[in-house]
CSV table of C-alpha atoms in Angstrom, one decimal:
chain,number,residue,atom,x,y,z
A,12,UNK,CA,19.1,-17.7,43.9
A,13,UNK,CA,16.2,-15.7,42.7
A,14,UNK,CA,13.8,-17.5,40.4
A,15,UNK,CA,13.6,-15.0,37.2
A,16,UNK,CA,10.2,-17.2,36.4
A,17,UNK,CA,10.1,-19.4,33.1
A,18,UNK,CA,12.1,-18.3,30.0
A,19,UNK,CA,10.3,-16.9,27.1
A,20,UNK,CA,10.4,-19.1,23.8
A,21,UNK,CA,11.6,-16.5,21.6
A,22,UNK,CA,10.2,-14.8,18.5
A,23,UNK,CA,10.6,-17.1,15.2
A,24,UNK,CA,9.7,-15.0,12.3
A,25,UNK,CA,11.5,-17.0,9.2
A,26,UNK,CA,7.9,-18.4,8.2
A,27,UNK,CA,6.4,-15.0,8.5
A,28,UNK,CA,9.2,-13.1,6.3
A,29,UNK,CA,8.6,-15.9,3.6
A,30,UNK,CA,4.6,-15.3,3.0
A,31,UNK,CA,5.4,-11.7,3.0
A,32,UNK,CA,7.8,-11.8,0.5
A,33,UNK,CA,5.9,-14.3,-1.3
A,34,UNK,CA,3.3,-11.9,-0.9
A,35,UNK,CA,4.8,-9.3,-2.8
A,36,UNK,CA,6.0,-11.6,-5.4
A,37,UNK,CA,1.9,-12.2,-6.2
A,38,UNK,CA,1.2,-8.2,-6.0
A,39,UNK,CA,3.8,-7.8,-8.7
A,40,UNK,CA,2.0,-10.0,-11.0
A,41,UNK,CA,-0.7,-7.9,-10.4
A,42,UNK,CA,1.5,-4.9,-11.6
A,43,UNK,CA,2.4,-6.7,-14.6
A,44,UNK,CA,-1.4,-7.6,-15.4
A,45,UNK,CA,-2.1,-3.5,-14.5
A,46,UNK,CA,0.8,-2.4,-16.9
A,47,UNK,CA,-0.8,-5.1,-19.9
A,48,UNK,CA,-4.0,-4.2,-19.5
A,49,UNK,CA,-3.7,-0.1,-19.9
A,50,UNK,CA,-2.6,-1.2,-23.3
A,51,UNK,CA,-5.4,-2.8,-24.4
A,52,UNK,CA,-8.1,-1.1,-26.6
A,53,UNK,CA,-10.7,1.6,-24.6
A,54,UNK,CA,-13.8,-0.4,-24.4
A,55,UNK,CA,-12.0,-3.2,-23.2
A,56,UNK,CA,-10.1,-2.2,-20.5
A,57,UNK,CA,-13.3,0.0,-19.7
A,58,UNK,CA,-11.6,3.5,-20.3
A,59,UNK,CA,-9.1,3.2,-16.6
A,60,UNK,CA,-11.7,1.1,-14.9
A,61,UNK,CA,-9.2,-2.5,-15.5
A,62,UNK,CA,-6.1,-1.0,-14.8
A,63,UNK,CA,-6.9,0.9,-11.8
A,64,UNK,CA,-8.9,-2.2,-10.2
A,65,UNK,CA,-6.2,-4.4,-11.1
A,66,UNK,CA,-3.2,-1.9,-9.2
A,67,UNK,CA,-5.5,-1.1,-6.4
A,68,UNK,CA,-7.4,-4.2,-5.2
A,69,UNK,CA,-5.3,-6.2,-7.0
A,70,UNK,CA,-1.3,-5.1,-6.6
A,71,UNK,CA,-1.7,-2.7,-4.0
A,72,UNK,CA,-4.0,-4.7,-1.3
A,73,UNK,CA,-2.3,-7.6,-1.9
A,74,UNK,CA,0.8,-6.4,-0.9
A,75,UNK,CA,-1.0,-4.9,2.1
A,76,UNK,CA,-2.3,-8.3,3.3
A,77,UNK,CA,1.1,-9.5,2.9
A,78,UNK,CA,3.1,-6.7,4.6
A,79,UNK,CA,1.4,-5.0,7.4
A,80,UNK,CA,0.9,-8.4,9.6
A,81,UNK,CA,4.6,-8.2,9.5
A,82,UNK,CA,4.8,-4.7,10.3
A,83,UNK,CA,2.2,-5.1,13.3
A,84,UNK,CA,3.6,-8.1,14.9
A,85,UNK,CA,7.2,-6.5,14.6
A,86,UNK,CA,6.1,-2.9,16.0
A,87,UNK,CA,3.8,-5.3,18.9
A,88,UNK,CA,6.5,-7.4,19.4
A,89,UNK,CA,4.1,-10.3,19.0
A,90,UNK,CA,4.3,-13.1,17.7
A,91,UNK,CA,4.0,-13.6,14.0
A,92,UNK,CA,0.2,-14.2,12.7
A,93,UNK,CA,-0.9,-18.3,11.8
A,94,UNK,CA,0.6,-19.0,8.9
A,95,UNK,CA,-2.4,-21.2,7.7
A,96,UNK,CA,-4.3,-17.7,8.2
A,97,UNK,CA,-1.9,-15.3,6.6
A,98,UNK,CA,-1.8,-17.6,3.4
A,99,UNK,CA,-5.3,-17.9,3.5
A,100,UNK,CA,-5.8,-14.0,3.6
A,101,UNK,CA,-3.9,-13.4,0.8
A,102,UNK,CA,-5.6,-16.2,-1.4
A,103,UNK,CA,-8.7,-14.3,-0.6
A,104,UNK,CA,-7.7,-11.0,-1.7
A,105,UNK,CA,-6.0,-12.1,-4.7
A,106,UNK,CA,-8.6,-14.4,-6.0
A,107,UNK,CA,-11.4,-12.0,-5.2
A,108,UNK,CA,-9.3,-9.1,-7.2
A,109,UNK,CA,-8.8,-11.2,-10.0
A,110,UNK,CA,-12.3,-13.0,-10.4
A,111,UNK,CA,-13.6,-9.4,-10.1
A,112,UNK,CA,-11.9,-7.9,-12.5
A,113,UNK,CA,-12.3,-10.4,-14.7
A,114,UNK,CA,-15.8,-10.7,-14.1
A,115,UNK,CA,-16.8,-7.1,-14.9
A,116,UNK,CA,-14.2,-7.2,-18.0
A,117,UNK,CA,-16.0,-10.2,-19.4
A,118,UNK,CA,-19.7,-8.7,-18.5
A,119,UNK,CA,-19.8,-11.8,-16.0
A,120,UNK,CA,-21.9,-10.3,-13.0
A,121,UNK,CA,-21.8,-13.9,-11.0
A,122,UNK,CA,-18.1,-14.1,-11.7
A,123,UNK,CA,-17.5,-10.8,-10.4
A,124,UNK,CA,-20.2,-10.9,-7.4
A,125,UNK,CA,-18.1,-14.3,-6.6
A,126,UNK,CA,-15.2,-12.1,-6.4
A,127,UNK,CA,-16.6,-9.6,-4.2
A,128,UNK,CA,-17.7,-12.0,-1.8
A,129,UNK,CA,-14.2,-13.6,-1.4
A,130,UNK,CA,-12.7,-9.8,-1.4
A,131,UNK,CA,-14.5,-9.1,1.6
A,132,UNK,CA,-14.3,-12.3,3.3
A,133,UNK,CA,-10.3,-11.3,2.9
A,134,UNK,CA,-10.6,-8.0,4.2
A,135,UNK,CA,-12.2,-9.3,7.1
A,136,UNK,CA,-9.3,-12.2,7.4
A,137,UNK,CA,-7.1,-9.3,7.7
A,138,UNK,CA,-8.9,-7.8,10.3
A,139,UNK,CA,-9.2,-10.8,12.5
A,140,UNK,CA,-5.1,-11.4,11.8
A,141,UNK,CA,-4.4,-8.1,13.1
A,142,UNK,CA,-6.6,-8.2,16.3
A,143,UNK,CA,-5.0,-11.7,16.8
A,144,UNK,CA,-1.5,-10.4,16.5
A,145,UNK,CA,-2.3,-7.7,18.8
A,146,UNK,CA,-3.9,-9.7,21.4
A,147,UNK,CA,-0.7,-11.9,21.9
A,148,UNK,CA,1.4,-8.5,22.1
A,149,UNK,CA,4.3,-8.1,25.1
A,150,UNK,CA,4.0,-4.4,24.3
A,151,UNK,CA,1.0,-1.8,24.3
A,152,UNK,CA,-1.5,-2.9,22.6
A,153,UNK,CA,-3.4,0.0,21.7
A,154,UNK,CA,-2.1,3.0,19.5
A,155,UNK,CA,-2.2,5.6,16.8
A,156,UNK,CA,-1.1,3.2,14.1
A,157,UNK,CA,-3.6,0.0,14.8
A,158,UNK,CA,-6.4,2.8,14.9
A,159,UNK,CA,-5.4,4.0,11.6
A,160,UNK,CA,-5.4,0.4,9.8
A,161,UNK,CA,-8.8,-0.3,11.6
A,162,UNK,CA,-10.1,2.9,10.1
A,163,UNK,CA,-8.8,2.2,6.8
A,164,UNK,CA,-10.0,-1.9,6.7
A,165,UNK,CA,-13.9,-0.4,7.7
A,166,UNK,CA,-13.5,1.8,5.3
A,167,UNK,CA,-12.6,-0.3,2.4
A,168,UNK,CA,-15.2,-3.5,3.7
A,169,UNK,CA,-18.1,-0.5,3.2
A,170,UNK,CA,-16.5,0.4,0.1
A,171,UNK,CA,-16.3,-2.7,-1.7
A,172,UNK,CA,-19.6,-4.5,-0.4
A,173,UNK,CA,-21.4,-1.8,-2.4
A,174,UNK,CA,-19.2,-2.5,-5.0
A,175,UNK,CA,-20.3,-6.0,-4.9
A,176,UNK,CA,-24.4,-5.3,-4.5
A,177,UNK,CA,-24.1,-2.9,-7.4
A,178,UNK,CA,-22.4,-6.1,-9.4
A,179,UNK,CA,-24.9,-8.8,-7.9
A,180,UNK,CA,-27.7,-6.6,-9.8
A,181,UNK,CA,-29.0,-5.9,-6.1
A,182,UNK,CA,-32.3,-3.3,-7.2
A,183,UNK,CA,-31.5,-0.2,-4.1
A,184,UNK,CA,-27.7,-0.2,-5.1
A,185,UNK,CA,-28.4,0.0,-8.8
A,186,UNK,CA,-31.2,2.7,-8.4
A,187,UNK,CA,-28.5,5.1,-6.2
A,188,UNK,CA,-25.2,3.9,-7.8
A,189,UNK,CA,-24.6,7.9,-9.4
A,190,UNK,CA,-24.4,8.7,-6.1
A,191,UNK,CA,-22.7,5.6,-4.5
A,192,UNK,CA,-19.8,5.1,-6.9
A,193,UNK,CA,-18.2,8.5,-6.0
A,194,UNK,CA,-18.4,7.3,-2.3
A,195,UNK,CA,-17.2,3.5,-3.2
A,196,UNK,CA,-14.2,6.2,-5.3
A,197,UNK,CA,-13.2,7.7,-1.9
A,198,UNK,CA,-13.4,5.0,0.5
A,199,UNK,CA,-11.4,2.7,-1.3
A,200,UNK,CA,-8.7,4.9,-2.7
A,201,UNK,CA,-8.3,7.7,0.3
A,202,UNK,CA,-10.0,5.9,2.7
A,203,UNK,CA,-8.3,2.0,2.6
A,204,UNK,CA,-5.7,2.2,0.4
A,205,UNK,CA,-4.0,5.7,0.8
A,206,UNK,CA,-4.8,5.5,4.7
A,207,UNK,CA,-3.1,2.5,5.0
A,208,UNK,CA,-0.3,3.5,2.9
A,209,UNK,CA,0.4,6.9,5.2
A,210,UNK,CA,0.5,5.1,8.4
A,211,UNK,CA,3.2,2.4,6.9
A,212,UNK,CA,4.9,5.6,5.7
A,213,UNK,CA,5.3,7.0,9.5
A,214,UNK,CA,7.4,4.0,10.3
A,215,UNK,CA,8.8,2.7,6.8
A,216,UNK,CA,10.0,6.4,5.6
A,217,UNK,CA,12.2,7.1,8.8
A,218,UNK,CA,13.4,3.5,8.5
A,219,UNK,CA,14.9,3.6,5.0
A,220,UNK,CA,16.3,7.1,5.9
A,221,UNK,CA,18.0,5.9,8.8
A,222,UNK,CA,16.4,8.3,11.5
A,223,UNK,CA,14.1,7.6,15.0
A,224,UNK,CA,10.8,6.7,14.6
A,225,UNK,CA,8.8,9.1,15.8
A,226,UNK,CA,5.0,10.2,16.4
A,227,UNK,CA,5.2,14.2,15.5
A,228,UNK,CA,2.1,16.4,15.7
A,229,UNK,CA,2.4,15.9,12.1
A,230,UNK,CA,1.3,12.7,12.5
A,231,UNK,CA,-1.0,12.7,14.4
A,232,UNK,CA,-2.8,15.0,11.8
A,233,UNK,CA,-2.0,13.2,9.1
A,234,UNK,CA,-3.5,9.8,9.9
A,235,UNK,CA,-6.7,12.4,11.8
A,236,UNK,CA,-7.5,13.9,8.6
A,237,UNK,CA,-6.6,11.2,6.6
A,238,UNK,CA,-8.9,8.7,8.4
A,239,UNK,CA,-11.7,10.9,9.0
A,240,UNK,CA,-12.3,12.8,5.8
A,241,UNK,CA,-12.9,10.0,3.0
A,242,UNK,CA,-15.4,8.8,4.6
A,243,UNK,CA,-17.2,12.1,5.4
A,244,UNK,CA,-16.8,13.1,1.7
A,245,UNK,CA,-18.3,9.5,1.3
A,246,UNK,CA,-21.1,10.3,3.5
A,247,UNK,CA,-21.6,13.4,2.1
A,248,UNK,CA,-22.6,11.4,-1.4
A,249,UNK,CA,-24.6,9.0,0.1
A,250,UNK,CA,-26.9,11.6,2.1
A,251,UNK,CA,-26.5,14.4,-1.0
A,252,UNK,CA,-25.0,17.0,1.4
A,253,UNK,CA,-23.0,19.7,-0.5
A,254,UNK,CA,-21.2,20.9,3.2
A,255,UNK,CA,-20.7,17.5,4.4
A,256,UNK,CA,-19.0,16.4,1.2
A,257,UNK,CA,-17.1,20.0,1.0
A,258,UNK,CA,-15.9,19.5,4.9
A,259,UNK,CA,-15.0,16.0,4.3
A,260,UNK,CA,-12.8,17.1,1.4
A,261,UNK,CA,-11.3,20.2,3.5
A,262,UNK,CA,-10.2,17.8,6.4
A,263,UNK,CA,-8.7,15.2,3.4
A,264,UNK,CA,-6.3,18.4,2.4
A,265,UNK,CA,-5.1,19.1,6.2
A,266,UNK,CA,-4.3,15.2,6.2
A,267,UNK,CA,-2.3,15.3,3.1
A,268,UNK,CA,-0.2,18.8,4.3
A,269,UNK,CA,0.8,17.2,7.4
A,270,UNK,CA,1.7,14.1,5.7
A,271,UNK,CA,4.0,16.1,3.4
A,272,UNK,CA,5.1,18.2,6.4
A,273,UNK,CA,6.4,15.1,8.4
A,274,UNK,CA,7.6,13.7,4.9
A,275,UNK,CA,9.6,17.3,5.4
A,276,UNK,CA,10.4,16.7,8.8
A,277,UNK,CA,12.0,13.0,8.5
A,278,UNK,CA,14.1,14.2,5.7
A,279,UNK,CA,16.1,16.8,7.3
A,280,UNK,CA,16.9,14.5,10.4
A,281,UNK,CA,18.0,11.7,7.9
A,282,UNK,CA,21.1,9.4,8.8
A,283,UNK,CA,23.9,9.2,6.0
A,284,UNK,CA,24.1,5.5,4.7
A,285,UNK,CA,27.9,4.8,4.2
A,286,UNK,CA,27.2,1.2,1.7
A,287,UNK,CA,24.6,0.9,-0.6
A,288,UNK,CA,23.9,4.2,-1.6
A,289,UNK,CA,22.0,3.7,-4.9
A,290,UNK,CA,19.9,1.4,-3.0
A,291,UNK,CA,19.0,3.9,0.1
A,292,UNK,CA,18.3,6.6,-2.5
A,293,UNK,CA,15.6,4.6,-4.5
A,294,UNK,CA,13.9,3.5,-1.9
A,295,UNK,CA,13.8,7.3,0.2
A,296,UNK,CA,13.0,8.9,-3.4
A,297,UNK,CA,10.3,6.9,-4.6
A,298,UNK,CA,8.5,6.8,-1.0
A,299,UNK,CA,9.0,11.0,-1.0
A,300,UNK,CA,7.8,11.1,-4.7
A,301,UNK,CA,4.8,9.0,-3.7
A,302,UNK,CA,3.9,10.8,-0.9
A,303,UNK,CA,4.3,14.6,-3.3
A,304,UNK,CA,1.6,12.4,-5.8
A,305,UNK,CA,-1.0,11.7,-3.2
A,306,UNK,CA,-0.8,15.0,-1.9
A,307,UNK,CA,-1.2,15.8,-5.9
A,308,UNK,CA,-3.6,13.7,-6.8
A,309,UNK,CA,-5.8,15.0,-3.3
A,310,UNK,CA,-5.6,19.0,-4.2
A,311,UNK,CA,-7.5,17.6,-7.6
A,312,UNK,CA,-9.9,15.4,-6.5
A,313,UNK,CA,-11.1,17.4,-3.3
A,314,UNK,CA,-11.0,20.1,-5.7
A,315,UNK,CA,-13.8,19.2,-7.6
A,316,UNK,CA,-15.8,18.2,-4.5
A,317,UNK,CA,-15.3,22.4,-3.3
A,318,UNK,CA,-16.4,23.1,-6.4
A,319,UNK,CA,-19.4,20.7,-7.3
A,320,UNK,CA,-20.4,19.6,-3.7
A,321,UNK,CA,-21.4,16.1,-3.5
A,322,UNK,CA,-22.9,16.4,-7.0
A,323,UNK,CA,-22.0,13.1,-8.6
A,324,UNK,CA,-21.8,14.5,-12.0
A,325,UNK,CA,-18.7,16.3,-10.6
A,326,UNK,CA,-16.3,13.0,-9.7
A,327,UNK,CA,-14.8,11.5,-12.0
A,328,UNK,CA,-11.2,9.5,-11.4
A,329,UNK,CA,-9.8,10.1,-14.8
A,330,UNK,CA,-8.1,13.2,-13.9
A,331,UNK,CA,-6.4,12.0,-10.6
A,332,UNK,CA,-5.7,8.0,-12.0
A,333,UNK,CA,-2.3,8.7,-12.9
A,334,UNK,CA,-1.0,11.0,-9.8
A,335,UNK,CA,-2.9,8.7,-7.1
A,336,UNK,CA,-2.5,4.9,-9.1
A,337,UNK,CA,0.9,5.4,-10.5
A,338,UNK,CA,2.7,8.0,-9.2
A,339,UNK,CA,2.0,7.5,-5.2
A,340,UNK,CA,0.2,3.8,-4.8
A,341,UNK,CA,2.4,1.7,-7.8
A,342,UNK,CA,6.0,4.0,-7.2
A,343,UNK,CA,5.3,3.3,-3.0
A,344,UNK,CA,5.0,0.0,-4.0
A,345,UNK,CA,8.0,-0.7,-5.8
A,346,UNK,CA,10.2,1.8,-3.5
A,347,UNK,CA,9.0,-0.2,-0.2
A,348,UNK,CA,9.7,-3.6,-1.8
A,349,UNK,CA,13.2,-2.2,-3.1
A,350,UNK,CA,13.5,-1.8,0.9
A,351,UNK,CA,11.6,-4.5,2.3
A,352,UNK,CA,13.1,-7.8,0.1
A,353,UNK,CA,16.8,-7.3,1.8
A,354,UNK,CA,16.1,-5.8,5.2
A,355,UNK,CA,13.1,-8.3,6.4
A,356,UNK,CA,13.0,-11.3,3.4
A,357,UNK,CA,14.3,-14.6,4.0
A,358,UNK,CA,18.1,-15.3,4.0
A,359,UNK,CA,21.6,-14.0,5.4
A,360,UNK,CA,23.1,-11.3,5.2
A,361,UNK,CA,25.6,-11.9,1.8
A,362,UNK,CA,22.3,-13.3,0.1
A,363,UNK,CA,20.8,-9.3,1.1
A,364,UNK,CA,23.6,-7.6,0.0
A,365,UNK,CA,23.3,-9.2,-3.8
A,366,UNK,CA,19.8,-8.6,-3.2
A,367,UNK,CA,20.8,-4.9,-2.6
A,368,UNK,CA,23.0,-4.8,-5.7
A,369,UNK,CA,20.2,-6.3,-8.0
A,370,UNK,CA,17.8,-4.0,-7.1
A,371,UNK,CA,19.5,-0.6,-7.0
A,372,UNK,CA,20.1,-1.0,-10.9
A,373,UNK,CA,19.9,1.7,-12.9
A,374,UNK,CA,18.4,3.2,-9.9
A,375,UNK,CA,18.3,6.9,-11.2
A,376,UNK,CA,17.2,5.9,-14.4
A,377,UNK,CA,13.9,4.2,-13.4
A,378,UNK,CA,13.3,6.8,-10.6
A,379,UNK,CA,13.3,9.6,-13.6
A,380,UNK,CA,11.4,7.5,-16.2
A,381,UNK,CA,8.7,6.9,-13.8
A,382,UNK,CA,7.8,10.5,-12.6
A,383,UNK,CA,8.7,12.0,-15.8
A,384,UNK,CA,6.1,9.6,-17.2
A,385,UNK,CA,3.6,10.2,-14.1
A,386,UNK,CA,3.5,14.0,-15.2
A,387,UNK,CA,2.9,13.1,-18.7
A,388,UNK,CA,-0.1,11.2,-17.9
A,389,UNK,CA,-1.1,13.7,-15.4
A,390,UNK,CA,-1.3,16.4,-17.8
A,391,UNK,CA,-1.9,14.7,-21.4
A,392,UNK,CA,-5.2,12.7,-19.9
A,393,UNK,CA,-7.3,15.4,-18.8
A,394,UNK,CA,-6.4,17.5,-21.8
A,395,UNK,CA,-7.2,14.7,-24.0
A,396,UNK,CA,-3.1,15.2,-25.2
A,397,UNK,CA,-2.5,12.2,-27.3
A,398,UNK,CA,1.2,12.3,-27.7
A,399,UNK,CA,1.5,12.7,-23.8
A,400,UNK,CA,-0.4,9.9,-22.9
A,401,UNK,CA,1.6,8.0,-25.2
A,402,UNK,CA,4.9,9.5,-24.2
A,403,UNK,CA,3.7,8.8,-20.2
A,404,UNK,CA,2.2,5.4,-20.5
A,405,UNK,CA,5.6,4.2,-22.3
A,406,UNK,CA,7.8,5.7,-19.9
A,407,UNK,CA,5.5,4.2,-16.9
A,408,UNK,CA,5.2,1.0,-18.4
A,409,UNK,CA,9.3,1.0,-18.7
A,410,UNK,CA,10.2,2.0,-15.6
A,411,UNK,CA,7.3,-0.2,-13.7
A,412,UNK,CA,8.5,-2.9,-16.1
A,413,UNK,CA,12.0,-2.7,-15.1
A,414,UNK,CA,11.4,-2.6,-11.4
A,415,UNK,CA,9.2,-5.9,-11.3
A,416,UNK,CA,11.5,-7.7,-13.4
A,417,UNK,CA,14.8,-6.4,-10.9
A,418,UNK,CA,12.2,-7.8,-8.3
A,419,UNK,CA,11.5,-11.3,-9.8
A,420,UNK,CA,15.4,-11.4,-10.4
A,421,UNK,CA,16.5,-10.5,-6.3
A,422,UNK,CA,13.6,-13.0,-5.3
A,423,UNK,CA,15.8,-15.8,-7.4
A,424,UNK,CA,19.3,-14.7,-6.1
A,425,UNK,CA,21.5,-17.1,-4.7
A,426,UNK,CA,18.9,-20.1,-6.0
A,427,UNK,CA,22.0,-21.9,-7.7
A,428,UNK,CA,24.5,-23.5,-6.4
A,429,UNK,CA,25.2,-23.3,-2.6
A,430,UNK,CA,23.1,-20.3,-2.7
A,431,UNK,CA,20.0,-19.0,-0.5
A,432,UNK,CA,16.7,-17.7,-2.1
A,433,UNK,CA,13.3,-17.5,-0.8
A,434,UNK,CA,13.1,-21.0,0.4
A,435,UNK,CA,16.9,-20.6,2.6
A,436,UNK,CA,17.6,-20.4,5.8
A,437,UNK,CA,17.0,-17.4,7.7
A,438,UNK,CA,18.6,-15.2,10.4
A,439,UNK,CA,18.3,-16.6,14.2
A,440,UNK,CA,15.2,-15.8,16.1
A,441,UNK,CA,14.4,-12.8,18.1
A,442,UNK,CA,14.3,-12.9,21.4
A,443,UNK,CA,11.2,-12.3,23.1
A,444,UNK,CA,10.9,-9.0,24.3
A,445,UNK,CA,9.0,-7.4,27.4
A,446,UNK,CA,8.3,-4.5,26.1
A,447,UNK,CA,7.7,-2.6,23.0
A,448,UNK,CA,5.6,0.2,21.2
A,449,UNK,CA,3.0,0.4,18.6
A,450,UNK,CA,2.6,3.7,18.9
A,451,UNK,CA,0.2,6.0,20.7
């Protein structure tokens, strides 16, 4: 008999689908706090300042912290990150979101330098998770994906820190912050949270439609340009270079056309779901609709930069808040989690398909509300439109609403009697695989 050598243990990952779908369940209380807040009277929410900080650092990285350790270790075919660590990662970034927007809402500089500080201990958590995962993985180790998060986690560690100088009262930060807040602007919104988005897109989008997974040209030069160019329009603020700031920009627009083209590309060599349907379609047409905002909200903002350089005077996130906040990071959310809670959360497969039912409600309905309202905003803001900003916030509010409580609802499916919910039993374990691909 020849000795095969010892047996792997295989892959558990019921723990791991737990924290990420308790995860979520923490970045949708963010979305609740985001939707409350844009309600509240100008001075203070800070004009867009609470709402945005509260869907991006807050909603939006939470749900990063809780999703792509998943998403590495599954693509690795690694084992799943310490649980003590993942939990600890997201109490970070969720703590450090709210104490600083809370802090700067409340005019509490040590409050919200205290946030900052636990922020960016988080981001660096995640960092060290990932390179953990990665180091235990049975398949290639290296590729075009990891790079991309890296990218997108230096990005947002600069980003924030001199968020949190300029907050701690720190005398340098405060002298240069015209010029520093456009470039804090960029790296955290292009260069963290929209980066990290695209590369879950290049795996997540061919997923829900069915297809192969693949790494197009397309890609390639979507995650290139989309890596590279915030932080040279960033750079081009800090140093005061018009053709830095205007190249940075330039390379930001290629990113965003070949994210649209391999949007395009995916599309046409979808699969055709037979069960489900409502379901399939909200998820594939809120993650196509969020991916058609960025590119949006990107033709406006590196728009100003070709046209005022790296003048601060000439940023402002106003103008692109509803395209880039609502229509691509807040609908991507709530399209991915539509997709993620009954493919890869906790519990068997009758518990997803109730999931499934609960969540493609009024499917159509909340996909319309939400981009109808996205072009209200988009348009009424900058033209100072009051009936469209009304009009749009409503219809936002509703549809985001909706989703979150449809969310809240499939979390608690099955939690009566005899049934499953978050705390259930899960599938069977993986078996450890030799081989597998990240992506190069």
């Amino acid at each position: 008999m020849i000795s095969m050598g010892p047996r792997r243990e295989p892959i558990r990952r019921d723990t791991d689908r737990r924290i990420t779908a308790a995860g979520l369940a923490v970045s949708a209380t963010f979305l609740v706090l985001a939707i409350g807040s844009a309600f509240l009277p100008a001075p203070e929410r800070r004009g867009t300042w609470l709402p945005v900080h509260l869907a991006l650092p807050g909603a939006a990285t939470v749900a990063i912290g809780a999703v792509l350790p998943f998403f590495i270790a599954a693509l690795a075919a690694a084992r799943p990150g310490r649980p003590a660590v993942r939990i600890a990662v997201l109490g970070l970034l969720a703590s450090g979101a709210l104490a600083v927007s809370g802090g700067v809402g409340l005019g509490s500089g040590p409050l919200a330098t205290a946030g900052g500080l636990l922020f960016i201990a988080g981001l660096v958590g995640l960092g060290w998770l990932l390179v953990s995962i990665l180091g235990g993985a049975l398949g290639p180790q290296r590729g075009l994906l990891p790079r991309a998060y890296a990218a997108a986690i230096a990005n947002v560690i600069v980003g924030a820190s001199l968020a949190t100088l300029y907050v701690a009262g720190w005398g340098p930060v405060l002298a240069t912050w015209a010029g520093l807040k456009p470039a804090h602007a960029w790296l955290n919104v292009f260069g963290f949270v929209g980066l990290v988005i695209s590369a879950t897109l290049v795996h997540l989008y061919p997923t829900v439609l069915g297809t192969r997974i693949a790494l197009r040209r397309s890609v390639r030069l979507a995650l290139g340009g989309l890596s590279v160019g915030p932080a040279g329009v960033a750079l081009g603020y800090l140093l005061g270079s018009d053709p830095v700031a205007r190249a940075g920009a330039l390379i930001v627009l290629v990113g965003a056309a070949a994210l649209l083209s391999f949007i395009g590309q995916a599309h046409r060599a979808r699969g055709r779901w037979t069960t489900d349907a409502a379901w399939h379609r909200f998820s594939s047409w809120s993650l196509a609709a969020g991916a058609a905002w960025y590119a949006v909200g990107i033709v406006l903002a590196a728009a100003r930069i070709l046209g005022s350089g790296a003048d601060p005077a000439g940023w402002t996130i106003d103008p692109v808040a509803a395209p880039l906040v609502t229509g691509f990071v807040l609908q991507v959310l709530v399209g991915s989690w539509t997709h993620l809670l009954p493919a890869v959360g906790p519990g068997d497969q009758p518990l997803h398909a109730r999931q499934r039912a609960v969540l493609a409600t009024a499917a159509q309905a909340r996909f319309v509300a939400l981009n109808a309202g996205v072009t209200l905003l988009a348009i009424g803001l900058p033209a100072g439109l009051t009936p469209f900003v009304i009009a749009g916030a409503l219809a936002t509010a509703g549809a985001l609403s909706a989703s979150v409580g449809l969310f809240a609802r499939a979390l608690l499916v099955g939690s009566g009697r005899g049934g499953r919910s978050l705390l259930g039993t899960d599938p069977p374990a993986e078996p450890a695989r030799q081989t597998g691909q990240v992506g190069r």
